[in-house]
XYZ file of C-alpha atoms in Angstrom:
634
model
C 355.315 94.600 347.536
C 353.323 97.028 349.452
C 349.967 96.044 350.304
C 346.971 98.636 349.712
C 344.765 100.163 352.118
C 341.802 102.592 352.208
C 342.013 106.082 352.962
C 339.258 107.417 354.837
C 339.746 110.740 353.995
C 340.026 110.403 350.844
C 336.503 108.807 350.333
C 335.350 111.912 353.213
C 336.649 114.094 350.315
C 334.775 112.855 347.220
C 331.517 112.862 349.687
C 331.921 116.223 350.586
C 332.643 117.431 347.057
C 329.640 115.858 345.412
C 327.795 117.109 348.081
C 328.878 120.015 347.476
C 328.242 119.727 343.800
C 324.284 118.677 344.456
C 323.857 121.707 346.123
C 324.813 124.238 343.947
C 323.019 122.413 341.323
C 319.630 122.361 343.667
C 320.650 126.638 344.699
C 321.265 127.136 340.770
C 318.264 125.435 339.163
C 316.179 128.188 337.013
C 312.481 129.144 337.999
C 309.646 128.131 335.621
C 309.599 131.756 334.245
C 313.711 131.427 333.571
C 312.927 127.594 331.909
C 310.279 128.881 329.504
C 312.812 131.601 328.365
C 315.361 129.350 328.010
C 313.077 126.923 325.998
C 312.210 130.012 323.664
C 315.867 131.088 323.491
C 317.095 127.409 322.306
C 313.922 126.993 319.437
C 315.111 130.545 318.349
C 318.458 129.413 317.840
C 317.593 125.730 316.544
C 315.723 127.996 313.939
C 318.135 130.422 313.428
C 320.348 127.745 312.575
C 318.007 125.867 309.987
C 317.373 128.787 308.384
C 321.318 129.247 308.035
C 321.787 125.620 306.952
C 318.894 126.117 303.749
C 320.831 129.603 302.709
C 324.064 127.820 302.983
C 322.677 124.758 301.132
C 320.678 127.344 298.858
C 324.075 128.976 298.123
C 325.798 126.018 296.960
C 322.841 124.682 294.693
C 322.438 127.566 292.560
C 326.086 127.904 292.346
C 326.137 124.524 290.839
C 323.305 124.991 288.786
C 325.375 128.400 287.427
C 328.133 126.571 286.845
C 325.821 123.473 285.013
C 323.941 125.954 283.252
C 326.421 127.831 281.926
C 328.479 124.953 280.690
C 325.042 123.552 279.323
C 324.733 126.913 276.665
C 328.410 127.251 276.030
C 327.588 123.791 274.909
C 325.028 124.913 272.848
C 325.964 127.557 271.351
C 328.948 125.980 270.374
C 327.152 123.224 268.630
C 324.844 125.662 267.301
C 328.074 127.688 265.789
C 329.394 124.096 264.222
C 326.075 123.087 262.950
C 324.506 127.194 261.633
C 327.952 129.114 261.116
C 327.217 132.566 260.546
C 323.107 132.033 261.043
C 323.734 130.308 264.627
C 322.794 134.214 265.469
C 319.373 133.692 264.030
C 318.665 130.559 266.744
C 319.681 132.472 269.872
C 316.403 135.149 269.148
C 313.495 135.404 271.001
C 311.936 134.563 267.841
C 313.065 131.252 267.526
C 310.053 128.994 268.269
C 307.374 127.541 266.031
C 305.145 130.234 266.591
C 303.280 131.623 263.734
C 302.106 135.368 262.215
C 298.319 135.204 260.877
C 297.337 138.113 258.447
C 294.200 138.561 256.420
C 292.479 140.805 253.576
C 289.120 140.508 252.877
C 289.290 136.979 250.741
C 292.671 135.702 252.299
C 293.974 134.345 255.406
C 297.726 133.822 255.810
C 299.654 132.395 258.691
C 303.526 132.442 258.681
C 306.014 130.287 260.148
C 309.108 131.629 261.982
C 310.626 128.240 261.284
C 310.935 128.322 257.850
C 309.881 132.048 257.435
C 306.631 130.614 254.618
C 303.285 130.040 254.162
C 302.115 127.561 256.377
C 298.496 128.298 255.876
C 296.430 129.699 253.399
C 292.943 129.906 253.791
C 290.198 131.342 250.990
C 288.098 133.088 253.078
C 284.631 133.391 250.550
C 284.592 129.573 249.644
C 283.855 126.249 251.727
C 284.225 122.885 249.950
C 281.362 120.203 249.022
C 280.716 119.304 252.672
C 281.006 122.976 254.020
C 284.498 122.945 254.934
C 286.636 126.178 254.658
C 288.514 125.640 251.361
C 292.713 125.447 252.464
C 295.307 125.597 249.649
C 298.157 124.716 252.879
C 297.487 123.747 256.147
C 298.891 120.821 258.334
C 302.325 120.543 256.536
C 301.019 119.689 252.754
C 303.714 122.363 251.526
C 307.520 122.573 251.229
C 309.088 125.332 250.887
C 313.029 125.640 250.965
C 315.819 127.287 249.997
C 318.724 124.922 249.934
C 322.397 127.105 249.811
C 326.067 126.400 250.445
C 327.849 128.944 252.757
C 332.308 130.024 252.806
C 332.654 128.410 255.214
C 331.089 124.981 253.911
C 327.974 123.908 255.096
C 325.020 123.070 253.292
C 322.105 124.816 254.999
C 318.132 124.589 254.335
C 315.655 127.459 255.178
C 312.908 125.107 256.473
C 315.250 124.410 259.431
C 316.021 128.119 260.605
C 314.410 130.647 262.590
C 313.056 133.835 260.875
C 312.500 136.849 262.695
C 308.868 138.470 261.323
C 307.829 141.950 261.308
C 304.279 143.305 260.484
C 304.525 146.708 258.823
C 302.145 149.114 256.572
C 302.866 150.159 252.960
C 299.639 152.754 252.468
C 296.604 150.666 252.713
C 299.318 147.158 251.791
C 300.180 144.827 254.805
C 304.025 144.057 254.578
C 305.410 141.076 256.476
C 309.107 140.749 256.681
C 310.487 137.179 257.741
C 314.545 137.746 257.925
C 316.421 135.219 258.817
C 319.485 136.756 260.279
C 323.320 136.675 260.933
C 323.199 140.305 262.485
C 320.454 142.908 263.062
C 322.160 144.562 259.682
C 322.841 141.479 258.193
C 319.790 139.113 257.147
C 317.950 137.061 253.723
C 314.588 138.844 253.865
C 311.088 136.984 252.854
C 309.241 139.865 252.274
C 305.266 139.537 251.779
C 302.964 142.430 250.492
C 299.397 141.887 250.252
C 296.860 144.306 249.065
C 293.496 144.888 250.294
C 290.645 142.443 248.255
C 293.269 140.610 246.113
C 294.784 137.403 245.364
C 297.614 138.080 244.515
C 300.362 138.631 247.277
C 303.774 140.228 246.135
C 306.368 138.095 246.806
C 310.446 138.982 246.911
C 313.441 137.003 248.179
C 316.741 139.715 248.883
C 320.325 139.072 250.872
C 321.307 142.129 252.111
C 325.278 142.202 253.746
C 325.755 138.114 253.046
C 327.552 138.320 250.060
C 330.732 136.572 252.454
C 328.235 134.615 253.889
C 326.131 132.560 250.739
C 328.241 130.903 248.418
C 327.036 132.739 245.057
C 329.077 130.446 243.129
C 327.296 127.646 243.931
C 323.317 127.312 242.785
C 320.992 128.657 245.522
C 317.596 126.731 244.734
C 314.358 127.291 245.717
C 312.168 124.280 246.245
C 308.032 124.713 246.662
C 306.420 121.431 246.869
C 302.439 120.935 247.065
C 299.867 118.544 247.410
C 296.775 119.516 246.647
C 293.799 118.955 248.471
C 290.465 117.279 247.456
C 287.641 120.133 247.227
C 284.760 118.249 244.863
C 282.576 115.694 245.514
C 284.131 113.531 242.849
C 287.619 112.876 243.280
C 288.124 111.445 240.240
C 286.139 114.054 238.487
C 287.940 117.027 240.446
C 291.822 115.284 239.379
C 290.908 114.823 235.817
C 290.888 119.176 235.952
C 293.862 119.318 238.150
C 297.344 119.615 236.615
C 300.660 121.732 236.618
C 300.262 124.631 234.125
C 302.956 126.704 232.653
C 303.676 129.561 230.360
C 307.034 129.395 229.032
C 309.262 130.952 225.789
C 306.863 133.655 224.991
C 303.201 132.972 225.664
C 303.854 129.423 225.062
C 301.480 127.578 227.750
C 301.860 123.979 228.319
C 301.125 121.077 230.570
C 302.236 118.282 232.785
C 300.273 114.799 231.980
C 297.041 114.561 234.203
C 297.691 111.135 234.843
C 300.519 109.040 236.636
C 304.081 110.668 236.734
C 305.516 113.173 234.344
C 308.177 115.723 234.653
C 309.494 118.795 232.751
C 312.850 121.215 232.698
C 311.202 124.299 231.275
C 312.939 127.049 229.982
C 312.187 130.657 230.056
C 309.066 129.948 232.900
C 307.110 133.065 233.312
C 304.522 131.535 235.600
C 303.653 127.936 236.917
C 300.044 127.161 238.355
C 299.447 124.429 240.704
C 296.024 123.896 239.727
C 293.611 121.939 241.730
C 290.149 122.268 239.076
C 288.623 125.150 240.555
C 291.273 126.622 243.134
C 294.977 127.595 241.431
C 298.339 128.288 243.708
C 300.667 130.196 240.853
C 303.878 131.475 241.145
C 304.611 134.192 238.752
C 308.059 135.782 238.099
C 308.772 139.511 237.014
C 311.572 138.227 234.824
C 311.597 134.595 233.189
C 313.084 132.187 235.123
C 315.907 130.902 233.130
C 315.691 127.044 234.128
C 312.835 125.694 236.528
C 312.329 121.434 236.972
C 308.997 120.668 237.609
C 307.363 117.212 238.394
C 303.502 115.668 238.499
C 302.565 112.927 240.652
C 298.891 111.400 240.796
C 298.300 110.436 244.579
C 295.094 109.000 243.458
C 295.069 105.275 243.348
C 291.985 103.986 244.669
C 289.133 107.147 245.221
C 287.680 104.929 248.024
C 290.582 105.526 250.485
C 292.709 108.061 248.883
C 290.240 110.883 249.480
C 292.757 113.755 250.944
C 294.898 114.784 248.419
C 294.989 114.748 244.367
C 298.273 115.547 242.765
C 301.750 116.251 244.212
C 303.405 119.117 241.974
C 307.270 119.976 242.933
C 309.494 123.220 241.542
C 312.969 123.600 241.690
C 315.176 126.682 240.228
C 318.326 128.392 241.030
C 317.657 132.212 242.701
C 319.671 134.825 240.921
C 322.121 137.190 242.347
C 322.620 140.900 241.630
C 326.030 141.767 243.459
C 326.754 138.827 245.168
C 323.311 139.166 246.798
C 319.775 137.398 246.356
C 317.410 139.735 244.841
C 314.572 137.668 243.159
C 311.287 139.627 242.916
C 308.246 137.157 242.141
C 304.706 136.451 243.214
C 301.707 134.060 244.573
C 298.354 134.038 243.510
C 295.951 132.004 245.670
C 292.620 131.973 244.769
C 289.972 130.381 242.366
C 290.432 129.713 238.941
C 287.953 132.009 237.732
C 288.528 133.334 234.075
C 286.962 137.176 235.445
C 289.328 137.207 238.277
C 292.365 136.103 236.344
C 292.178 138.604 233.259
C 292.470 141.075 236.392
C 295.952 140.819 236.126
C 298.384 141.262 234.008
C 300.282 137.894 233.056
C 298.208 136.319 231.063
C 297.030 134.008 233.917
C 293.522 132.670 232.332
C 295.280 130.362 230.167
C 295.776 128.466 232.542
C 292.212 127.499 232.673
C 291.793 124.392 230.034
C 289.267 126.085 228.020
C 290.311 124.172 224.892
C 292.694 124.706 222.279
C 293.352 126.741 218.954
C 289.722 127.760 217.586
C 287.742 125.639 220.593
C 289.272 128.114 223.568
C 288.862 131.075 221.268
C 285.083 130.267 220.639
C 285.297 129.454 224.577
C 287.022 133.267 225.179
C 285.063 134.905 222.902
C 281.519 133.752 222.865
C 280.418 131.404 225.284
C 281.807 132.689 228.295
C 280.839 136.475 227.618
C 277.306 134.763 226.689
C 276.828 132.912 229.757
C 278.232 135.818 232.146
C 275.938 137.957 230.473
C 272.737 135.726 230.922
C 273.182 134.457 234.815
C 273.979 137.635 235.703
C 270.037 138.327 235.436
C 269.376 134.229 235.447
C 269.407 131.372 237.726
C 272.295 129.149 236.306
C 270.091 126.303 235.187
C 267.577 128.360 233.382
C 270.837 130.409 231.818
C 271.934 127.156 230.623
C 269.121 126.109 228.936
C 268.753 129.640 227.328
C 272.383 129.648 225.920
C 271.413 125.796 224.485
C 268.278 127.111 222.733
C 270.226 130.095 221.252
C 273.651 127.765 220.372
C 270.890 125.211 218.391
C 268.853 128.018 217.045
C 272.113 129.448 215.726
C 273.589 126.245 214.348
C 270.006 125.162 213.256
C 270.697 125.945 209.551
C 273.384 123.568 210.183
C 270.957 120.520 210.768
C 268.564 121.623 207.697
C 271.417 121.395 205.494
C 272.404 117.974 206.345
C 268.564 116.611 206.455
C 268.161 118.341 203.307
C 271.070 116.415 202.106
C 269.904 113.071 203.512
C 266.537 113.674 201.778
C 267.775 113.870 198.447
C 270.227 111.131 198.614
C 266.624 109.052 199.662
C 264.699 110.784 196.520
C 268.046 109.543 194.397
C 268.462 105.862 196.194
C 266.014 104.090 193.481
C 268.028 106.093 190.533
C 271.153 105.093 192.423
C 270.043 101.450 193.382
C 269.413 100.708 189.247
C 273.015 102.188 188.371
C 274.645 99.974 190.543
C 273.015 96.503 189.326
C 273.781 97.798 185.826
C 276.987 97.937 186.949
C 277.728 95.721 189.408
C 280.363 94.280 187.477
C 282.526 97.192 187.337
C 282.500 99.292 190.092
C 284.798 101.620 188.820
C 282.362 102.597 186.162
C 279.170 102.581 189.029
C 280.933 104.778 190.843
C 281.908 107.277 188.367
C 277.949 107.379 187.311
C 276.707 107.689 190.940
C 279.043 110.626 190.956
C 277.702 112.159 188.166
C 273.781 112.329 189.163
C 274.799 112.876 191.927
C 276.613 115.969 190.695
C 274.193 117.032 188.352
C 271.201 116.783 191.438
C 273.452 118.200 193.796
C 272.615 115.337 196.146
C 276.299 115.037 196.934
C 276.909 113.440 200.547
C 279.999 115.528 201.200
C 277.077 118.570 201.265
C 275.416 116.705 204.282
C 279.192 116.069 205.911
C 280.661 119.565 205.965
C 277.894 120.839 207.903
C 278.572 118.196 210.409
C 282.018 119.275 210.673
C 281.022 122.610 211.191
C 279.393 121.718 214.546
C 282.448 119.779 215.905
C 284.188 122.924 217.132
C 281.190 124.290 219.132
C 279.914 120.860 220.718
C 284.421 120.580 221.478
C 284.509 123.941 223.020
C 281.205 123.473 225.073
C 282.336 119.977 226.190
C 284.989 122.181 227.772
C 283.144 124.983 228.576
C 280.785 123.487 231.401
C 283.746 121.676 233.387
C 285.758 124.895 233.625
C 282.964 127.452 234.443
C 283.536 128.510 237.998
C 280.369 130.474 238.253
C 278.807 126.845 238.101
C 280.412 125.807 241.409
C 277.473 124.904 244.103
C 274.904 126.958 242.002
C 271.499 124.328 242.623
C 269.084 123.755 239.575
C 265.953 121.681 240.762
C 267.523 118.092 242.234
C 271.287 119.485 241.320
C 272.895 121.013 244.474
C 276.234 121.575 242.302
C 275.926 121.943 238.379
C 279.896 121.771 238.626
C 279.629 118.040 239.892
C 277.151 114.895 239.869
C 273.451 115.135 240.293
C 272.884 112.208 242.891
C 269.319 110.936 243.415
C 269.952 107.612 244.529
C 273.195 106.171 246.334
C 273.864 102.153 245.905
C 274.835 100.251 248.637
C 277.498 98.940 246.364
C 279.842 100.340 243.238
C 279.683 99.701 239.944
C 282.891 99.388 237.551
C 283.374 102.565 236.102
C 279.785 104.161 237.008
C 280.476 104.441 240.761
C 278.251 104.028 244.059
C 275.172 106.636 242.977
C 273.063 107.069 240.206
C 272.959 110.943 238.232
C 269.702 111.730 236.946
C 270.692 114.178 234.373
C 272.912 111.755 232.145
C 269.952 109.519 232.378
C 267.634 112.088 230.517
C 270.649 112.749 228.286
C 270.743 109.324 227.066
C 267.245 109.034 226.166
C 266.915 111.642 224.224
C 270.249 111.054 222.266
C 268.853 107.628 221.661
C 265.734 109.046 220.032
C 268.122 111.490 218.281
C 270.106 108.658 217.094
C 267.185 106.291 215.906
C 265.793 109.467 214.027
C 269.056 110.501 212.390
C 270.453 106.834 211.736
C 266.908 106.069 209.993
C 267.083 108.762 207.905
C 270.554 108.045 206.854
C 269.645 104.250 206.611
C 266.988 105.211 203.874
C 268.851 107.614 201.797
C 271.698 105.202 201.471
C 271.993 102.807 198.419
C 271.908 99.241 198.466
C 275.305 97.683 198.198
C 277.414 94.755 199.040
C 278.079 94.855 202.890
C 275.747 97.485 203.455
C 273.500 94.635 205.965
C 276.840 94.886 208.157
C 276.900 98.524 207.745
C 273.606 98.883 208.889
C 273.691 96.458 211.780
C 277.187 98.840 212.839
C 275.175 101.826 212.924
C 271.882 99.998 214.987
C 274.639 99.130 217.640
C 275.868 102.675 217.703
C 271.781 103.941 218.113
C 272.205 101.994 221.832
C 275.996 102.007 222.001
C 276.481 105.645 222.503
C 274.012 106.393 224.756
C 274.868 103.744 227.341
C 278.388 105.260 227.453
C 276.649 108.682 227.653
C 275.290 107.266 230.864
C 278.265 105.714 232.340
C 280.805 108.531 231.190
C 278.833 111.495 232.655
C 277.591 109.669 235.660
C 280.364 111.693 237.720
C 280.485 114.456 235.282
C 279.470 118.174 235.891
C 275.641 118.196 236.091
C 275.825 121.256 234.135
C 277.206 119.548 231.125
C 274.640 116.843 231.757
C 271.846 119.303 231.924
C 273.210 120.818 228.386
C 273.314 117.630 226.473
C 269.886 116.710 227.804
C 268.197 120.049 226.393
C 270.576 120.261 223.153
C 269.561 116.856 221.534
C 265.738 117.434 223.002
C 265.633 120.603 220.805
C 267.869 118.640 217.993
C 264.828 116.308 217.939
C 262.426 119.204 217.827
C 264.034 121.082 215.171
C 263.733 117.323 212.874
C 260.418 117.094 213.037
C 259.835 121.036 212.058
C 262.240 120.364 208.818
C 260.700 116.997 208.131
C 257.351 117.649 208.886
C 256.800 121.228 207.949
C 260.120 122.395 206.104
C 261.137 119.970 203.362
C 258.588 118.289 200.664
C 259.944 114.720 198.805
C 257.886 115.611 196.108
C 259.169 119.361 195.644
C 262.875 118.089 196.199
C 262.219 115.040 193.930
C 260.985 117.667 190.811
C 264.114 119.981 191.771
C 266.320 117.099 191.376
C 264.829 116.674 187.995
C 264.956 120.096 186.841
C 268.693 120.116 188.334
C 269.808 117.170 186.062
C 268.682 118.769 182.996
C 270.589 122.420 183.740
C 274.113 122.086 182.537
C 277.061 121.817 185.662
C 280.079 122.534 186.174
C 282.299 120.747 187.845
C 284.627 122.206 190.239
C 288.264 121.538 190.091
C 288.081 118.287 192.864
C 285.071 117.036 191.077
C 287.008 117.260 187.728
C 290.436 115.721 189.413
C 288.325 113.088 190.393
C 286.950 111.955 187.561
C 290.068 112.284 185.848
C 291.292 109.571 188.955
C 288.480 107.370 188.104
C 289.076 107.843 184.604
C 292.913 106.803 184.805
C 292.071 104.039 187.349
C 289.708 102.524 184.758
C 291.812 102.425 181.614
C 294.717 100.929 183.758
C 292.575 98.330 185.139
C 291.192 97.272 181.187
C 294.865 97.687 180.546
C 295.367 94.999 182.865
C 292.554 93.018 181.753
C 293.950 92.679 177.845
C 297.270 91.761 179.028
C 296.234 88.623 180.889
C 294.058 87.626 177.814
């Protein structure tokens, strides 16, 4: 094995090299000017390079997100063509957002919905509610309105789920909105909206153009429009007992849905349908009848103390019609109040919709007392023009009353004549009754005279009863403590609620009461004295005393939330009633000049008329079968 040694020169070598080495390192080192340089050069280029790495890193990123993106809409727009079909076009518009289109005349103020293309919020511009509030027919989603349709291709698609496209346009002085919900720019179902300057009334038509390969015609295309009304009146329970679904149908045929509870209707032959909340109406009127329509009532009002937003829900339902394979159904809305004036504006017989009665107690409505009572507040406050039409109704009807005192009186001149035939005959009352008929007769004291001009009155007091509820110009007119003759006259609010009187206390149905009381107590005296004495007449008369405080505590409970108006009316009508007694029987009629007429009467010959004669011949038959009778059990 060869043993190792150290080589000198070798280890000289690697001295002299590194040697070497140091001192080109030391002749080579830069100068302070040549490091700064450097320093500079290298940050340049560490920047240079940063810079590079964020474009590079840049680059890639928003090629991913490209690539994300892009798979993100085919996505969508694939699941938009699977869900929409044909009206996936409509979705993919800049106008598909919830954004909405306001437009306004001078008494409305509409707001459209792209989604949906309707009426989201309708706005009377002239009226504000019992507390002040802006009156709204829709606002905050209380409406539906949908057309539900089947496409070729299968699907079942709703309008309140797609995205219209609206345009704002001018027809002379008319503002047109357009809402189209589309499948091309040429190919669309059009909304189309037309209001007119200071009007109501907004034209209204629904049109396909170029989807006759798109809808299914074959299939029904219904229109749904769904409502609940809002509360307006101080009263909610007073307000819903005038709200209801009114429609005119076959003809002029008008008709009703039940105020209360649930009720619904198939109607054929609808020409318009009113969604009537009291004194504010949202109708839908069609040029041409609508051949089948299903409407439905609902009463949301269960308890007034917490249901206090809305009154009645009303639903509509009928199939569109088609003209070519394409919708073409011209109609239109009114929105406004229910106003008899502003109705008879228009041409579709629209006022009868207002309840003002019906057969002869709306016509006297129609044709006297609102033309009266239009004519006298138009120079009147409201309260003094109801009292003036009162005093003219009872001045009118006043021969009325003098006819059935007049009446009462002689039956009282006649009760001791009466009073004798009866104990004569109070074993056969067949025969007692066939006398008392005859003086009667003969001193034309008959109480049928006093009746019939009772019955003439019924229709007026009817047709005023529903009158004063209906009159719109009564809405928030004041008349001394009454801020609203169209609702309760509050003076005093209880810290508690009565059953069926409620939580305040109306000052008008008070002074009603009293002075049908002392109406009562005059009129049931009177009768009291001019009737004859008779078996069962103490019950009668204790009936009648009960009715003298009977009626007007129900006066005072019924009309406790009723219209102060109607209040007011009652109040001044049996106040004159009692004035216009006291004339006749203190000034007017004379016992002793009636008592010698009577006589004089009974000694002229009479003649009977034929239902005085058939009765007697009754009475006549009645008695002769009774003695019949008699004989045969002897």
């Amino acid at each position: 094995m060869e043993e190792k040694k150290i080589d000198i020169n070798s280890i000289i070598g690697f001295v002299l090299i590194f040697g070497i080495l140091v001192y080109m390192m030391y002749t080579n080192a830069p100068t302070e000017e040549e490091k700064a340089a450097q320093e500079q050069a290298k940050q340049e280029q560490v920047e240079a390079e940063k810079k590079a790495t964020e474009k590079t890193n840049t680059a890639v990123t928003t090629a991913e997100d490209f690539s994300a993106a892009t798979v993100t809409d085919s996505m969508q727009l694939v699941a938009l063509n699977n869900k929409l079909g044909a009206f996936a076009y409509s979705s993919t518009l800049p106008s598909a957002t919830n954004k909405e289109t306001l437009v306004e005349n001078d008494v409305l103020a509409l707001k459209f919905s792209n989604k949906g293309g309707y009426l989201s919020e309708i706005r009377l511009k002239q009226f504000v509610d019992f507390d002040s509030i802006p009156i709204y027919l829709v606002r905050n989603g209380n409406t539906d309105f949908n057309i539900n349709f089947g496409t070729t291709d299968s699907r079942i698609l709703n309008t309140r789920d797609l995205y219209f496209e609206p345009t704002i346009s001018k027809n002379g002085e008319n503002t047109v909105v357009s809402m189209k919900l589309q499948v091309s720019p040429d190919k669309y179902l059009e909304y189309r909206y037309e209001l007119k300057p200071d009007d109501y009334m907004v034209d209204f038509t629904i049109r396909s153009q170029g989807l006759s390969n798109v809808i299914n015609s074959s299939q029904e295309v219904n229109l749904n429009w769904d409502l609940d009304t809002y509360r307006h009146d101080q009263s909610i329970s007073y307000e819903n007992r005038y709200t209801r679904l009114t429609y005119q149908h076959d003809g002029k045929k008008v008709d009703k849905l039940s105020q209360a509870g649930e009720d619904e209707e198939t109607v054929k032959d609808a020409k318009w349908l009113s969604y009537r909340q009291h004194f504010f109406s949202s109708i839908l009127v069609s040029k041409n009848p609508i051949k089948s329509v299903r409407i439905t009532s609902e009463d949301l009002v269960e308890n007034e103390d917490i249901d206090t937003v809305f009154t009645k829900r009303y639903t509509t339902k009928f199939p569109l019609t088609f003209e070519a394979g394409e919708v073409n159904q011209p109609l239109k809305f009114f929105f406004g109040p229910t106003d008899s004036k502003v109705l008879k504006k228009y041409d579709d017989n629209l006022d009868e919709s207002i309840p003002f009665g019906w057969g002869i107690f709306g016509w006297i409505n129609k044709a006297i007392f609102i033309p009266l009572f239009g004519f006298l507040s138009s120079f009147l406050p409201h309260g003094i023009a109801i009292i003036v039409m009162t005093i003219l109704i009872k001045l009118l009807m006043s021969f009325v009353q003098y006819k059935q005192f007049l009446s009462q009186a002689k039956l009282k001149v006649l009760k001791p004549e009466l009073d004798a035939i009866r104990e004569k005959n109070k074993d056969n009352k067949m025969k007692a009754q066939q006398e008392t008929m005859a003086l009667q007769n003969k001193a034309g004291a008959s109480p049928l005279s006093g009746c019939l001009p009772g019955l003439i009155q019924l229709p007026v007091f009817y047709a005023l009863f529903m009158f004063f509820p209906t009159a719109f110009d009564l809405r928030q007119k004041s008349f001394l403590w009454a801020d609203d003759l169209s609702s309760y006259d509050a003076v005093l609010y209880l810290p508690f609620k009565i059953p069926f009187y409620g939580d305040h206390v109306s000052l008008f149905p008070i002074l009603a009461a009293i002075a049908i009381f002392f109406y009562m107590k005059m009129t049931t005296g009177q009768q009291m004295a001019s009737q004859p004495t008779q078996e069962g007449m103490p019950d009668m008369g204790k009936m009648m005393k009960y009715m003298i405080y009977f009626s007007p505590l129900m006066m005072l409970f019924f009309f406790n939330n009723y219209a102060s108006g109607l209040s007011l009316y009652y109040f001044i009508s049996n106040t004159i009633s009692i004035g216009i007694m006291l004339v006749i029987k203190n000034y007017i009629l004379d016992e002793d000049k009636i008592h010698a007429q009577i006589q004089v009467n009974k000694k002229k010959p009479k003649k009977q008329n034929r239902f005085q004669k058939k009765m007697e011949e009754m009475m006549e038959q009645a008695e002769q079968q009774k003695q019949a009778q008699n004989k045969n059990k002897k």
